[in-house]
Short mmCIF file of C-alpha atoms in Angstrom, two decimals:
data_model
loop_
_atom_site.label_atom_id
_atom_site.label_comp_id
_atom_site.label_asym_id
_atom_site.label_seq_id
_atom_site.Cartn_x
_atom_site.Cartn_y
_atom_site.Cartn_z
CA MET A 1 0.00 0.00 0.00
CA ASP A 2 1.44 3.37 -0.94
CA ALA A 3 2.18 5.87 1.85
CA LYS A 4 -0.62 8.31 0.94
CA LYS A 5 -3.31 5.62 0.90
CA LYS A 6 -1.94 4.11 4.11
CA GLN A 7 -1.94 7.50 5.88
CA GLY A 8 -5.52 8.12 4.77
CA ARG A 9 -6.60 4.80 6.21
CA TYR A 10 -4.82 5.51 9.50
CA ASP A 11 -6.47 8.94 9.64
CA ARG A 12 -9.91 7.31 9.33
CA ILE A 13 -9.01 4.66 11.92
CA TYR A 14 -7.79 7.30 14.34
CA LYS A 15 -11.04 9.26 14.02
CA GLN A 16 -13.07 6.10 14.60
CA LEU A 17 -11.04 5.15 17.67
CA GLU A 18 -11.14 8.71 18.98
CA GLN A 19 -14.94 8.47 18.98
CA LEU A 20 -15.01 5.00 20.54
CA MET A 21 -12.56 5.56 23.41
CA PRO A 22 -14.74 7.87 25.54
CA THR A 23 -17.47 5.19 25.67
CA CYS A 24 -15.43 3.16 28.18
CA SER A 25 -12.64 4.22 30.54
CA ASN A 26 -11.20 0.72 31.07
CA PRO A 27 -7.71 0.61 29.46
CA GLU A 28 -7.99 -3.12 28.62
CA SER A 29 -11.31 -2.58 26.87
CA ARG A 30 -9.72 0.25 24.92
CA MET A 31 -6.75 -1.97 23.97
CA ASN A 32 -9.08 -4.73 22.78
CA THR A 33 -11.01 -2.24 20.65
CA ILE A 34 -7.82 -0.81 19.16
CA ILE A 35 -6.63 -4.29 18.23
CA ALA A 36 -9.95 -5.25 16.66
CA VAL A 37 -10.22 -2.07 14.60
CA LEU A 38 -6.61 -2.20 13.40
CA HIS A 39 -6.71 -5.92 12.61
CA HIS A 40 -9.86 -5.67 10.53
CA LYS A 41 -9.18 -2.35 8.79
CA MET A 42 -5.57 -2.94 7.73
CA ASP A 43 -5.61 -5.76 5.18
CA TYR A 44 -1.89 -6.49 5.47
CA TYR A 45 -2.09 -7.16 9.22
CA PHE A 46 -1.80 -10.89 9.92
CA TRP A 47 -1.51 -10.86 13.73
CA THR A 48 -2.30 -7.92 16.00
CA GLY A 49 -1.91 -7.93 19.76
CA PHE A 50 -0.27 -6.93 23.00
CA TYR A 51 2.49 -8.65 24.94
CA PHE A 52 2.73 -7.48 28.55
CA LEU A 53 5.53 -7.66 31.05
CA ASN A 54 4.60 -9.89 33.99
CA GLN A 55 7.24 -10.41 36.68
CA GLY A 56 10.04 -10.05 34.13
CA GLU A 57 8.36 -12.29 31.54
CA LEU A 58 6.76 -11.14 28.29
CA GLN A 59 3.36 -12.78 27.90
CA VAL A 60 0.56 -12.43 25.38
CA LYS A 61 -2.50 -10.63 26.69
CA MET A 62 -5.06 -9.80 24.02
CA TYR A 63 -4.83 -10.34 20.27
CA GLN A 64 -6.51 -11.08 16.96
CA GLY A 65 -5.18 -13.56 14.44
CA PRO A 66 -3.74 -17.08 14.64
CA VAL A 67 -2.71 -18.65 17.94
CA ALA A 68 0.18 -16.77 19.53
CA CYS A 69 3.24 -17.72 21.51
CA MET A 70 1.98 -17.32 25.06
CA GLN A 71 5.38 -16.37 26.46
CA LEU A 72 8.43 -15.04 24.60
CA ALA A 73 11.95 -16.13 25.51
CA LYS A 74 13.65 -13.37 27.47
CA ASP A 75 15.75 -10.85 25.52
CA THR A 76 15.03 -12.60 22.21
CA GLY A 77 13.10 -11.45 19.18
CA VAL A 78 11.48 -8.25 17.98
CA CYS A 79 9.17 -7.74 20.98
CA TRP A 80 12.03 -7.90 23.46
CA GLU A 81 13.99 -5.49 21.25
CA GLY A 82 11.13 -3.03 21.70
CA ILE A 83 11.11 -3.66 25.45
CA ASN A 84 14.88 -3.36 25.87
CA THR A 85 15.27 -0.22 23.73
CA ARG A 86 11.93 1.33 24.74
CA LYS A 87 11.55 2.32 21.09
CA PRO A 88 9.50 1.12 18.11
CA VAL A 89 11.07 -1.58 15.94
CA LEU A 90 10.38 -2.03 12.22
CA VAL A 91 11.41 -5.32 10.63
CA LYS A 92 11.02 -5.55 6.86
CA ASN A 93 11.95 -9.26 6.77
CA VAL A 94 11.74 -11.28 9.98
CA GLU A 95 14.10 -13.92 8.56
CA GLU A 96 16.87 -11.31 8.68
CA PHE A 97 16.25 -10.31 12.32
CA PRO A 98 18.68 -12.07 14.70
CA GLY A 99 16.81 -14.21 17.21
CA HIS A 100 13.39 -13.73 15.60
CA ILE A 101 10.76 -15.85 17.34
CA ALA A 102 8.54 -17.56 14.78
CA CYS A 103 5.19 -18.06 16.50
CA ASP A 104 3.69 -18.58 13.04
CA GLY A 105 5.86 -19.36 10.03
CA ARG A 106 3.62 -17.30 7.77
CA SER A 107 4.80 -14.08 9.41
CA LYS A 108 7.15 -12.17 7.07
CA SER A 109 7.46 -8.63 8.52
CA GLU A 110 6.72 -7.01 11.86
CA VAL A 111 6.34 -3.76 13.75
CA VAL A 112 6.55 -3.44 17.52
CA VAL A 113 5.60 -0.33 19.51
CA PRO A 114 6.30 -0.09 23.26
CA LEU A 115 3.30 0.63 25.48
CA PHE A 116 3.75 3.03 28.39
CA ASP A 117 1.29 4.00 31.11
CA PRO A 118 0.64 7.69 31.88
CA GLU A 119 3.57 7.70 34.35
CA ASP A 120 5.94 6.45 31.58
CA ASN A 121 6.20 2.93 33.05
CA LEU A 122 6.81 0.34 30.33
CA LEU A 123 3.90 -2.14 30.33
CA GLY A 124 4.61 -4.16 27.20
CA VAL A 125 4.38 -3.84 23.44
CA LEU A 126 1.90 -3.68 20.62
CA ASP A 127 3.07 -6.34 18.16
CA ILE A 128 1.80 -6.53 14.59
CA ASP A 129 2.86 -9.12 12.04
CA SER A 130 2.19 -9.28 8.32
CA ASP A 131 2.34 -12.26 5.99
CA GLN A 132 3.90 -9.89 3.43
CA LEU A 133 7.52 -8.78 3.24
CA ASN A 134 8.20 -5.05 3.73
CA ALA A 135 4.64 -4.39 4.90
CA PHE A 136 5.52 -1.82 7.56
CA ASP A 137 7.22 1.56 7.39
CA GLU A 138 7.47 4.85 9.26
CA VAL A 139 3.84 5.68 8.44
CA ASP A 140 2.75 2.61 10.42
CA GLU A 141 5.16 3.35 13.25
CA GLN A 142 4.12 7.00 13.66
CA ASN A 143 0.41 6.25 13.50
CA LEU A 144 0.58 3.32 15.89
CA VAL A 145 2.45 5.43 18.45
CA LYS A 146 -0.29 8.06 18.12
CA ILE A 147 -3.10 5.48 18.39
CA LEU A 148 -1.65 3.98 21.58
CA GLN A 149 -1.92 7.39 23.25
CA LEU A 150 -5.71 7.06 22.97
CA ILE A 151 -5.66 4.31 25.61
CA TRP A 152 -5.02 6.82 28.40
CA GLY A 153 -6.59 9.91 26.81
#
């Protein structure tokens, strides 16, 4: 998808989520809604969900798509890279990422965005996989960071 079309779709998604968020103040309900909207509106998304830190472990919480790895090996893979750097991670080809964790062999590219609470505590990551190579770029990264801010807004 070209950048202009992708940005337009994210703009529409953001407006939809901005209207939905005030209907419930529960952060987990908001996260579930964000996942559902993103997963069903972005046709190149294959798996969409959150991994949360739990006593030093990174465990799946809520998601849409095929069955997920329930717990990710510590300090391995794209999600842990996002946790350890506290920054978004774009991977154009997961086969080229050292230590990539293949929860589903159909996954070809990935974007991970750290999730912080309002006090800047790192809670986990939003993880999105695509079954297409080079599916994600800076447009995805920037918009996903913006969308996650709606959880606490």
